[in-house]
Amino acid sequence: MSTTYTFCRYCSAACGLEVTVEDNRVTKISADKQNPHSWHDFCAKGRTAHQLVEHPRRIVAPMRRVGDSYVEATWDEAINDIATRMTELIDADGPDAIGLYYGNPTGYSSSNVLFMIAWLDAVGTQNRYAVGSVDQNAMHVVAEAMYGSILMAPVSDVDNCDYFLLIGANPAVSAWNWLETVPGGWQRTLERQRHGAKIVVVDPLRTETADKADQHLAVRPGQDWALLLAMVKVILDEGLEHAADCRDLATGVDELRALVADADLDELAARCDLPRTVIEGVARDFARAPRAMVVTRTGVALHVTGTIGEWLGHVLNVITGRMDRPGGRRFEPGYVDALRLSGMVKPPTHKSRLRGSDLVAGAHALAELPDEITTPGPGQIRAMVINCGNPVVSGPHGAKLDAALAQLDLLVAIDLVQRESHRHAHWLLPAVHWLERDDLMALTSNLHDEPYVQYGQAVVDPPPGAREEWRIFVDLAIAMRKPLFGAKGMNSFVRATRRLAKLTGKPGLEFTPQWLNRLLVATSRKVNGRKVSWRELMTSPHGLVLGPREFGHFRAALRTDDKMVHAAPPEFVTRTRELLAEPAPMPPAGYPFHLANRRNRHSMNSWLNEVPGLHPSGKRNDVVIHPEDAAALGIADGDVVRVFSEVGAIELAASVSTRPRRGMVIVDHGWGSRIFDPRGGSPPESYGANRNLLIDDLAVDPLSGTSALSSGYVGVERV
Ligand SMILES: Nc1nc2c(c(=O)[nH]1)N[C@H]1C(S)=C(S)[C@@H](COP(=O)(O)OP(=O)(O)OC[C@H]3O[C@@H](n4cnc5c(=O)[nH]c(N)nc54)[C@H](O)[C@@H]3O)O[C@H]1N2
Ligand SMILES: Nc1nc2c(c(=O)[nH]1)N[C@H]1C(S)=C(S)[C@@H](COP(=O)(O)OP(=O)(O)OC[C@H]3O[C@@H](n4cnc5c(=O)[nH]c(N)nc54)[C@H](O)[C@@H]3O)O[C@H]1N2
Ligand code: SF4
Ligand SMILES: [Mo]
């Protein structure tokens, strides 16, 4: 029996773990209470992580589709077949014939991200699609325009904050996740509340977070921009702004004044369906609070208005002097300066073939993928790789994407099990779970809310037939004779190190991501005057806090040409004026309900639902409906109902509750994904219904390409 310390890589809370192992099997996972930074969010998903490792339907060798079933193959067969078929397509149609989608777990493996990009650059395709377009791309677009880099994600200084304005976030469930790691962020927020801090939650639903709030504003969905614009107006009109920051830190405040001068408070209040007096009160309280922060999350982003809402949240922080001040939003440079490194490579530019949209954070929008597969012509996608993703469930209009995936000449899925999005795969490639792999995650060290480093230890050996993604991408590039990173000589170099490792019997000589990790640590920056060494890292199993949180890095980190925050990027101002000119959105005839969404403490987007013990009260999602709406439709608790939109319909049980406002129904996302059994051939398992089948793929935020997963309207009827 042995004990290993590592951290959970399911979500960005990155909880420190103590894992007990016997005979290469995990027998127990608990929180690593000696971890100085990050064990406080420890949850049942981390506690049961080994159940996915031992999943009865796990893919443990490459599997090739033969007719309607799968047969095991060797890695050589898999790599050679995929490489041959892709090369033929590229020779015939050019590199854009190859597409790739990567999902959320890619972000929890730095070697996966890096070598995936190396392979994409080798192939030369611009048909890259990413989960960001159903998640955080609004934030990237705002960070680029205001701070000069998509990577400038401010972190929250929770322990010093007196006034939390949480908009479209449910940290009581989601563990303060998004583009930051704030361990125990919600518990620490509640601790501040016990010392007098105020928590204001803006959410159309009465969530677990709203239950604890001092004030809950049940905003109309998709209208946060109107609420935030009204707040900016009150603050600027009443002279409550931070004069020095508005003058010395930011440009564009005059443009903001001009914008709010043309907006009417009563009209904005009507749009977001909140009393004007309440908005004025919150604006004044926020501006006058000694230390405060606005935090915006997916609830703001997953709408057609997402970028404008996200932008105005940042504006509130900037104009009230919350950037880089205690209790506000800080910039954490991290021990590896990813921002500086990213400045060394030219950001790619490309317009999508059909809709002409730009890349955001290096990828196109998932909403554009189905048409890019089905529309003939030069640049049509003929082969796809799905890397750690389940876009048929997590993205909009899953049925349309499913039909498109079925038309591909080649679909390759890299995953632990075969889920809904992999149902048409020609090849299933078995991945390695994070409990089975080492990782440093050095390139995201700036997302931790204090200077921190931990080496993520592997705990058990992977099944012999599983492979880490980076190795799959390297092998594919070599087999396709396309140089990794697009750098000539790279493949020969990698092959030479492999030969050397074999010849000498020293596996460490082979080029692996570990080389890069060592390089990153060797060239890392001093934090609090201290430089971390590889040896120290290896002998610190619980991780190292590299000193107190530092302020004063934000200004220097800005990547704008004038080193100022651009508070009013012209494209955002223009779009806001358009929104002001449009009438407030109304439900279309026949679809009177706004379709809301929730996460579940015991699921991770579309996965882990199936893991034993995680959903003891029943493995499914319901449609949650207000008692008065239910009564009007003759629906009782537990009735089976049909929920339908202009693009799809699902059936599920009704749950009558006052959590949603009237006129809204909630269907949790992430359910309704089948899990297939390519090895055993037994029928697929499935729990609940996929609410994203109801979402129109054409509804996107025009500035970020993000799907409006929370803007949809539906009808409800008893079956
Ligand atoms: N309606 C609605 N839809 C949403 C959201 C919402 O709030 N509402 N949230 C959105 C958000 S924030 C996100 S991030 C997306 C998620 O969208 P996706 O990332 O596309 O979907 P996931 O459900 O997270 O699927 C992840 C897949 O990766 C696999 N996987 C897990 N670990 C590994 C690994 O180490 N290697 C490999 N190769 N595979 C692995 C899992 O088995 C699973 O099949 O969903 C979005 N969809
Ligand atoms: N247990 C668990 N934790 C997770 C995840 C998970 O699947 N399960 N997913 C992880 C991922 S990938 C991410 S990105 C983060 C996301 O973290 P959060 O963004 O905090 O995600 P949610 O918990 O979905 O909270 C979003 C809230 O926005 C509200 N909302 C919807 N529309 C609107 C609107 O128009 N305006 C406002 N103001 N609010 C609105 C919803 O009702 C919901 O309560 O969570 C992460 N943490
Ligand atoms: S899934 Fe749970 S245990 Fe794992 S990092 Fe997130 S909150 Fe922590
Ligand atoms: Mo996400």
Short mmCIF file of C-alpha atoms in Angstrom, two decimals, residues 238-622:
data_model
loop_
_atom_site.label_atom_id
_atom_site.label_comp_id
_atom_site.label_asym_id
_atom_site.label_seq_id
_atom_site.Cartn_x
_atom_site.Cartn_y
_atom_site.Cartn_z
CA GLU A 238 -23.31 60.72 -10.03
CA GLY A 239 -19.53 61.13 -10.06
CA LEU A 240 -18.96 57.89 -8.11
CA GLU A 241 -16.14 56.70 -10.35
CA HIS A 242 -12.49 56.31 -9.29
CA ALA A 243 -11.18 59.53 -10.80
CA ALA A 244 -7.50 58.58 -10.83
CA ASP A 245 -8.00 55.21 -12.54
CA CYS A 246 -10.41 56.74 -15.04
CA ARG A 247 -7.69 59.23 -15.94
CA ASP A 248 -4.40 57.36 -15.52
CA LEU A 249 -5.22 53.70 -16.02
CA ALA A 250 -7.94 53.74 -18.65
CA THR A 251 -8.72 55.41 -21.94
CA GLY A 252 -12.24 55.57 -23.31
CA VAL A 253 -14.09 56.82 -20.26
CA ASP A 254 -15.37 59.82 -22.26
CA GLU A 255 -16.75 57.41 -24.85
CA LEU A 256 -18.50 55.56 -22.04
CA ARG A 257 -19.99 58.86 -20.83
CA ALA A 258 -21.26 59.54 -24.33
CA LEU A 259 -22.74 56.05 -24.55
CA VAL A 260 -24.60 56.20 -21.25
CA ALA A 261 -25.81 59.72 -22.03
CA ASP A 262 -27.83 58.17 -24.84
CA ALA A 263 -29.29 55.42 -22.66
CA ASP A 264 -32.39 55.87 -20.53
CA LEU A 265 -32.39 54.36 -17.03
CA ASP A 266 -36.07 53.46 -17.02
CA GLU A 267 -35.74 51.79 -20.36
CA LEU A 268 -32.68 49.78 -19.26
CA ALA A 269 -34.50 48.79 -16.08
CA ALA A 270 -37.45 47.57 -18.14
CA ARG A 271 -35.13 45.52 -20.36
CA CYS A 272 -33.52 43.66 -17.51
CA ASP A 273 -36.82 43.56 -15.60
CA LEU A 274 -35.47 45.01 -12.36
CA PRO A 275 -36.78 48.10 -10.57
CA ARG A 276 -34.79 51.22 -11.40
CA THR A 277 -34.42 52.05 -7.71
CA VAL A 278 -32.86 48.64 -7.04
CA ILE A 279 -30.33 49.15 -9.83
CA GLU A 280 -29.46 52.60 -8.56
CA GLY A 281 -29.02 51.24 -5.04
CA VAL A 282 -26.71 48.43 -6.14
CA ALA A 283 -24.68 50.81 -8.33
CA ARG A 284 -24.15 53.23 -5.43
CA ASP A 285 -23.38 50.48 -2.91
CA PHE A 286 -20.91 48.88 -5.29
CA ALA A 287 -19.13 52.11 -6.12
CA ARG A 288 -18.96 53.20 -2.49
CA ALA A 289 -17.83 49.85 -1.06
CA PRO A 290 -14.22 50.18 0.05
CA ARG A 291 -13.20 46.93 -1.60
CA ALA A 292 -15.36 45.25 -4.21
CA MET A 293 -15.39 43.08 -7.31
CA VAL A 294 -17.67 42.16 -10.15
CA VAL A 295 -17.38 38.55 -11.25
CA THR A 296 -19.10 37.45 -14.48
CA ARG A 297 -19.33 33.85 -15.66
CA THR A 298 -21.09 31.55 -18.10
CA GLY A 299 -24.52 32.93 -17.16
CA VAL A 300 -23.50 36.20 -18.79
CA ALA A 301 -21.47 34.67 -21.61
CA LEU A 302 -23.78 32.03 -23.11
CA HIS A 303 -26.09 34.57 -24.75
CA VAL A 304 -26.16 36.58 -27.97
CA THR A 305 -25.29 39.57 -25.75
CA GLY A 306 -22.46 37.71 -23.99
CA THR A 307 -19.49 39.85 -24.96
CA ILE A 308 -21.26 43.11 -24.12
CA GLY A 309 -22.28 41.79 -20.69
CA GLU A 310 -18.78 40.52 -20.04
CA TRP A 311 -17.26 43.82 -21.20
CA LEU A 312 -19.47 45.95 -18.98
CA GLY A 313 -18.58 43.77 -15.98
CA HIS A 314 -14.90 44.57 -16.59
CA VAL A 315 -15.80 48.24 -17.12
CA LEU A 316 -17.43 48.40 -13.68
CA ASN A 317 -14.28 47.01 -12.09
CA VAL A 318 -12.05 49.42 -14.01
CA ILE A 319 -13.98 52.65 -13.47
CA THR A 320 -14.48 52.03 -9.75
CA GLY A 321 -10.79 51.30 -9.14
CA ARG A 322 -11.04 47.56 -8.50
CA MET A 323 -8.23 46.45 -10.81
CA ASP A 324 -5.03 45.48 -9.06
CA ARG A 325 -6.31 46.61 -5.66
CA PRO A 326 -7.00 44.48 -2.58
CA GLY A 327 -10.45 42.96 -2.65
CA GLY A 328 -10.70 43.46 -6.40
CA ARG A 329 -9.31 41.70 -9.46
CA ARG A 330 -5.57 41.22 -9.61
CA PHE A 331 -3.17 40.11 -12.28
CA GLU A 332 -1.14 37.08 -11.21
CA PRO A 333 1.94 36.72 -13.40
CA GLY A 334 2.61 33.13 -12.33
CA TYR A 335 6.01 31.48 -12.11
CA VAL A 336 5.88 30.91 -15.85
CA ASP A 337 5.08 34.12 -17.67
CA ALA A 338 2.67 32.69 -20.23
CA LEU A 339 1.75 36.17 -21.35
CA ARG A 340 5.33 36.97 -22.32
CA LEU A 341 5.76 33.58 -24.00
CA SER A 342 2.56 34.05 -25.98
CA GLY A 343 3.91 37.40 -27.19
CA MET A 344 6.77 35.51 -28.86
CA VAL A 345 4.50 33.76 -31.36
CA LYS A 346 2.42 35.56 -33.94
CA PRO A 347 -1.28 35.00 -33.24
CA PRO A 348 -2.88 33.12 -36.15
CA THR A 349 -5.46 34.89 -38.27
CA HIS A 350 -8.02 33.13 -40.40
CA LYS A 351 -11.60 33.63 -41.53
CA SER A 352 -14.00 30.73 -41.54
CA ARG A 353 -14.95 29.55 -45.00
CA LEU A 354 -18.73 29.92 -44.79
CA ARG A 355 -19.57 32.57 -42.22
CA GLY A 356 -16.32 34.53 -42.56
CA SER A 357 -15.75 34.70 -38.80
CA ASP A 358 -12.39 35.30 -37.17
CA LEU A 359 -10.57 32.84 -34.97
CA VAL A 360 -11.07 33.46 -31.24
CA ALA A 361 -8.23 32.23 -29.05
CA GLY A 362 -6.91 30.30 -32.06
CA ALA A 363 -10.10 28.42 -32.92
CA HIS A 364 -13.38 28.74 -34.75
CA ALA A 365 -16.82 28.38 -33.23
CA LEU A 366 -18.44 25.01 -32.68
CA ALA A 367 -21.69 26.47 -34.05
CA GLU A 368 -20.04 26.68 -37.48
CA LEU A 369 -18.77 23.11 -37.56
CA PRO A 370 -21.77 21.18 -38.96
CA ASP A 371 -22.06 23.37 -42.07
CA GLU A 372 -18.29 23.26 -42.59
CA ILE A 373 -18.57 19.47 -42.75
CA THR A 374 -21.64 19.25 -44.97
CA THR A 375 -21.12 22.12 -47.44
CA PRO A 376 -19.09 20.97 -50.48
CA GLY A 377 -16.30 23.05 -51.96
CA PRO A 378 -12.64 23.77 -51.32
CA GLY A 379 -11.94 23.75 -47.59
CA GLN A 380 -14.75 21.33 -46.73
CA ILE A 381 -13.93 19.18 -43.69
CA ARG A 382 -13.70 15.50 -44.63
CA ALA A 383 -11.93 14.09 -41.56
CA MET A 384 -12.24 15.11 -37.90
CA VAL A 385 -10.52 14.44 -34.63
CA ILE A 386 -12.48 14.92 -31.40
CA ASN A 387 -10.01 15.43 -28.57
CA CYS A 388 -11.60 15.26 -25.08
CA GLY A 389 -14.96 16.51 -26.23
CA ASN A 390 -18.64 15.72 -26.42
CA PRO A 391 -19.90 18.57 -28.60
CA VAL A 392 -23.10 16.80 -29.69
CA VAL A 393 -24.25 17.14 -26.07
CA SER A 394 -22.38 20.21 -24.89
CA GLY A 395 -22.87 22.34 -27.99
CA PRO A 396 -25.93 23.75 -29.78
CA HIS A 397 -28.29 21.74 -32.02
CA GLY A 398 -26.69 18.40 -31.32
CA ALA A 399 -28.82 16.57 -33.87
CA LYS A 400 -27.41 18.70 -36.68
CA LEU A 401 -23.83 18.09 -35.59
CA ASP A 402 -24.52 14.37 -35.18
CA ALA A 403 -25.84 14.16 -38.75
CA ALA A 404 -22.81 16.05 -40.02
CA LEU A 405 -20.35 13.79 -38.17
CA ALA A 406 -22.04 10.79 -39.81
CA GLN A 407 -21.05 12.12 -43.24
CA LEU A 408 -17.32 12.32 -42.57
CA ASP A 409 -14.86 10.12 -44.46
CA LEU A 410 -12.97 9.71 -41.19
CA LEU A 411 -13.85 10.44 -37.57
CA VAL A 412 -11.27 9.81 -34.84
CA ALA A 413 -12.25 10.12 -31.18
CA ILE A 414 -9.66 10.30 -28.41
CA ASP A 415 -11.43 9.61 -25.13
CA LEU A 416 -11.75 7.27 -22.17
CA VAL A 417 -15.14 5.92 -23.19
CA GLN A 418 -17.30 6.17 -26.30
CA ARG A 419 -19.93 8.87 -25.80
CA GLU A 420 -22.65 10.40 -27.96
CA SER A 421 -20.30 12.52 -30.07
CA HIS A 422 -18.16 9.48 -30.89
CA ARG A 423 -20.95 7.31 -32.14
CA HIS A 424 -19.92 7.55 -35.81
CA ALA A 425 -16.20 7.25 -35.08
CA HIS A 426 -14.10 5.13 -37.44
CA TRP A 427 -11.39 4.98 -34.81
CA LEU A 428 -11.65 5.13 -31.02
CA LEU A 429 -8.29 5.95 -29.47
CA PRO A 430 -7.93 5.21 -25.74
CA ALA A 431 -6.72 8.11 -23.62
CA VAL A 432 -4.97 8.16 -20.27
CA HIS A 433 -6.81 9.46 -17.19
CA TRP A 434 -5.10 12.19 -15.14
CA LEU A 435 -4.66 9.74 -12.26
CA GLU A 436 -2.36 7.89 -14.68
CA ARG A 437 -0.24 10.79 -15.95
CA ASP A 438 2.18 13.44 -14.72
CA ASP A 439 1.56 17.08 -15.46
CA LEU A 440 2.93 20.44 -14.41
CA MET A 441 0.37 22.77 -16.03
CA ALA A 442 3.02 25.48 -16.01
CA LEU A 443 1.40 27.57 -18.72
CA THR A 444 -1.66 28.31 -16.59
CA SER A 445 0.19 29.24 -13.40
CA ASN A 446 -1.17 32.78 -13.79
CA LEU A 447 -4.73 31.56 -13.16
CA HIS A 448 -4.10 30.62 -9.52
CA ASP A 449 -5.23 33.23 -7.02
CA GLU A 450 -1.91 33.08 -5.22
CA PRO A 451 1.57 32.23 -6.52
CA TYR A 452 1.53 28.46 -6.49
CA VAL A 453 3.19 25.48 -8.06
CA GLN A 454 2.51 21.77 -7.77
CA TYR A 455 3.75 18.91 -9.85
CA GLY A 456 0.80 16.67 -10.69
CA GLN A 457 2.00 13.15 -9.98
CA ALA A 458 0.64 10.10 -11.73
CA VAL A 459 -0.83 7.73 -9.17
CA VAL A 460 -1.30 4.48 -11.06
CA ASP A 461 -0.03 3.07 -14.36
CA PRO A 462 -2.37 3.40 -17.32
CA PRO A 463 -3.68 0.31 -19.11
CA PRO A 464 -0.90 -0.82 -21.44
CA GLY A 465 -3.00 -0.04 -24.52
CA ALA A 466 -3.86 3.56 -23.55
CA ARG A 467 -1.77 6.52 -24.70
CA GLU A 468 -1.42 10.13 -23.72
CA GLU A 469 -2.70 12.53 -26.33
CA TRP A 470 0.66 14.20 -26.90
CA ARG A 471 2.14 10.89 -28.00
CA ILE A 472 -0.74 10.23 -30.37
CA PHE A 473 -0.21 13.63 -32.01
CA VAL A 474 3.55 13.13 -32.29
CA ASP A 475 3.12 9.67 -33.82
CA LEU A 476 0.53 10.96 -36.27
CA ALA A 477 2.74 13.83 -37.40
CA ILE A 478 5.65 11.46 -37.96
CA ALA A 479 3.49 8.98 -39.87
CA MET A 480 2.07 11.80 -42.01
CA ARG A 481 5.58 13.20 -42.60
CA LYS A 482 4.38 16.62 -41.48
CA PRO A 483 6.81 18.49 -39.22
CA LEU A 484 5.53 19.09 -35.68
CA PHE A 485 4.94 22.79 -34.95
CA GLY A 486 5.46 23.29 -38.70
CA ALA A 487 9.18 23.40 -37.83
CA LYS A 488 11.46 21.64 -40.31
CA GLY A 489 13.69 19.00 -38.75
CA MET A 490 11.49 18.62 -35.66
CA ASN A 491 10.30 15.12 -36.52
CA SER A 492 13.83 13.87 -37.27
CA PHE A 493 14.95 15.27 -33.95
CA VAL A 494 12.17 13.48 -32.06
CA ARG A 495 12.90 10.24 -33.89
CA ALA A 496 16.60 10.57 -33.11
CA THR A 497 15.88 10.96 -29.37
CA ARG A 498 13.64 7.90 -29.51
CA ARG A 499 16.39 5.85 -31.13
CA LEU A 500 18.89 7.08 -28.59
CA ALA A 501 16.58 6.18 -25.69
CA LYS A 502 16.14 2.68 -27.09
CA LEU A 503 19.83 2.18 -27.79
CA THR A 504 20.98 3.33 -24.36
CA GLY A 505 18.05 1.87 -22.42
CA LYS A 506 17.48 5.32 -20.89
CA PRO A 507 13.84 6.31 -21.54
CA GLY A 508 14.54 9.80 -20.17
CA LEU A 509 16.52 10.60 -23.31
CA GLU A 510 13.39 10.47 -25.45
CA PHE A 511 11.89 13.85 -26.22
CA THR A 512 8.76 14.16 -24.08
CA PRO A 513 6.75 17.02 -22.57
CA GLN A 514 8.97 16.60 -19.52
CA TRP A 515 11.76 18.30 -21.45
CA LEU A 516 9.56 21.33 -21.86
CA ASN A 517 8.48 21.26 -18.22
CA ARG A 518 12.09 21.30 -17.13
CA LEU A 519 12.87 24.11 -19.54
CA LEU A 520 9.91 26.14 -18.27
CA VAL A 521 10.98 25.68 -14.66
CA ALA A 522 14.62 26.45 -15.48
CA THR A 523 13.60 29.70 -17.19
CA SER A 524 10.78 30.56 -14.78
CA ARG A 525 10.52 33.99 -13.22
CA LYS A 526 11.28 34.79 -9.63
CA VAL A 527 8.15 35.09 -7.51
CA ASN A 528 8.50 37.20 -4.37
CA GLY A 529 12.22 37.17 -5.05
CA ARG A 530 12.31 33.40 -5.13
CA LYS A 531 12.94 31.02 -7.98
CA VAL A 532 11.61 27.52 -7.83
CA SER A 533 13.93 24.66 -8.80
CA TRP A 534 13.08 21.32 -10.33
CA ARG A 535 14.50 19.54 -7.30
CA GLU A 536 12.37 21.58 -4.92
CA LEU A 537 9.32 20.87 -7.05
CA MET A 538 9.98 17.14 -7.00
CA THR A 539 10.44 17.08 -3.25
CA SER A 540 7.27 19.11 -2.51
CA PRO A 541 4.44 16.64 -3.05
CA HIS A 542 1.82 18.97 -1.53
CA GLY A 543 2.81 21.88 -3.74
CA LEU A 544 4.42 25.18 -2.84
CA VAL A 545 2.92 28.57 -2.14
CA LEU A 546 5.57 30.89 -3.50
CA GLY A 547 4.89 33.73 -1.09
CA PRO A 548 2.02 36.21 -0.60
CA ARG A 549 -0.20 37.56 -3.36
CA GLU A 550 1.54 40.40 -5.16
CA PHE A 551 -0.15 43.53 -6.42
CA GLY A 552 1.28 45.92 -8.97
CA HIS A 553 1.77 43.52 -11.91
CA PHE A 554 -1.33 44.51 -13.83
CA ARG A 555 -0.10 47.72 -15.40
CA ALA A 556 3.17 46.19 -16.59
CA ALA A 557 1.34 43.16 -17.95
CA LEU A 558 -0.99 45.17 -20.18
CA ARG A 559 -0.36 44.36 -23.83
CA THR A 560 -2.17 47.33 -25.36
CA ASP A 561 0.04 49.61 -27.48
CA ASP A 562 -0.33 52.55 -25.04
CA LYS A 563 -0.13 50.37 -21.90
CA MET A 564 -3.57 51.61 -20.87
CA VAL A 565 -6.81 49.74 -20.32
CA HIS A 566 -9.11 50.40 -23.28
CA ALA A 567 -12.40 50.88 -21.49
CA ALA A 568 -14.49 51.51 -24.58
CA PRO A 569 -13.38 49.42 -27.58
CA PRO A 570 -15.27 50.88 -30.55
CA GLU A 571 -16.75 47.53 -31.69
CA PHE A 572 -18.31 47.03 -28.25
CA VAL A 573 -19.74 50.56 -28.19
CA THR A 574 -21.23 50.05 -31.66
CA ARG A 575 -22.82 46.74 -30.70
CA THR A 576 -24.24 48.26 -27.51
CA ARG A 577 -25.83 51.05 -29.54
CA GLU A 578 -27.35 48.40 -31.80
CA LEU A 579 -28.76 46.57 -28.77
CA LEU A 580 -30.18 49.84 -27.44
CA ALA A 581 -31.87 50.45 -30.78
CA GLU A 582 -33.41 46.97 -30.92
CA PRO A 583 -36.63 46.20 -29.10
CA ALA A 584 -36.20 43.96 -26.04
CA PRO A 585 -36.34 40.29 -27.12
CA MET A 586 -39.73 38.60 -26.82
CA PRO A 587 -40.52 34.89 -26.80
CA PRO A 588 -41.54 33.72 -30.28
CA ALA A 589 -45.18 32.66 -30.71
CA GLY A 590 -45.70 29.10 -29.48
CA TYR A 591 -42.51 29.05 -27.36
CA PRO A 592 -43.38 31.08 -24.28
CA PHE A 593 -40.74 29.79 -21.85
CA HIS A 594 -37.16 30.87 -21.49
CA LEU A 595 -34.96 27.76 -21.27
CA ALA A 596 -32.57 28.08 -18.32
CA ASN A 597 -29.70 25.84 -17.38
CA ARG A 598 -27.94 24.48 -14.32
CA ARG A 599 -24.86 22.54 -13.43
CA ASN A 600 -24.85 19.75 -10.92
CA ARG A 601 -22.35 19.37 -8.10
CA HIS A 602 -21.95 15.70 -9.06
CA SER A 603 -21.54 15.98 -12.82
CA MET A 604 -18.88 17.48 -15.03
CA ASN A 605 -20.64 18.91 -18.06
CA SER A 606 -21.71 15.79 -20.02
CA TRP A 607 -19.66 13.27 -18.09
CA LEU A 608 -19.42 11.56 -14.71
CA ASN A 609 -23.24 11.26 -14.66
CA GLU A 610 -22.74 7.57 -15.14
CA VAL A 611 -20.25 7.06 -12.32
CA PRO A 612 -21.73 4.93 -9.50
CA GLY A 613 -22.68 6.75 -6.34
CA LEU A 614 -22.57 10.26 -7.77
CA HIS A 615 -26.31 10.75 -8.25
CA PRO A 616 -27.90 8.72 -5.49
CA SER A 617 -31.25 10.49 -5.84
CA GLY A 618 -31.69 9.36 -9.44
CA LYS A 619 -29.62 9.66 -12.59
CA ARG A 620 -31.57 11.97 -14.86
CA ASN A 621 -32.46 15.59 -15.40
CA ASP A 622 -35.98 17.00 -15.07
#
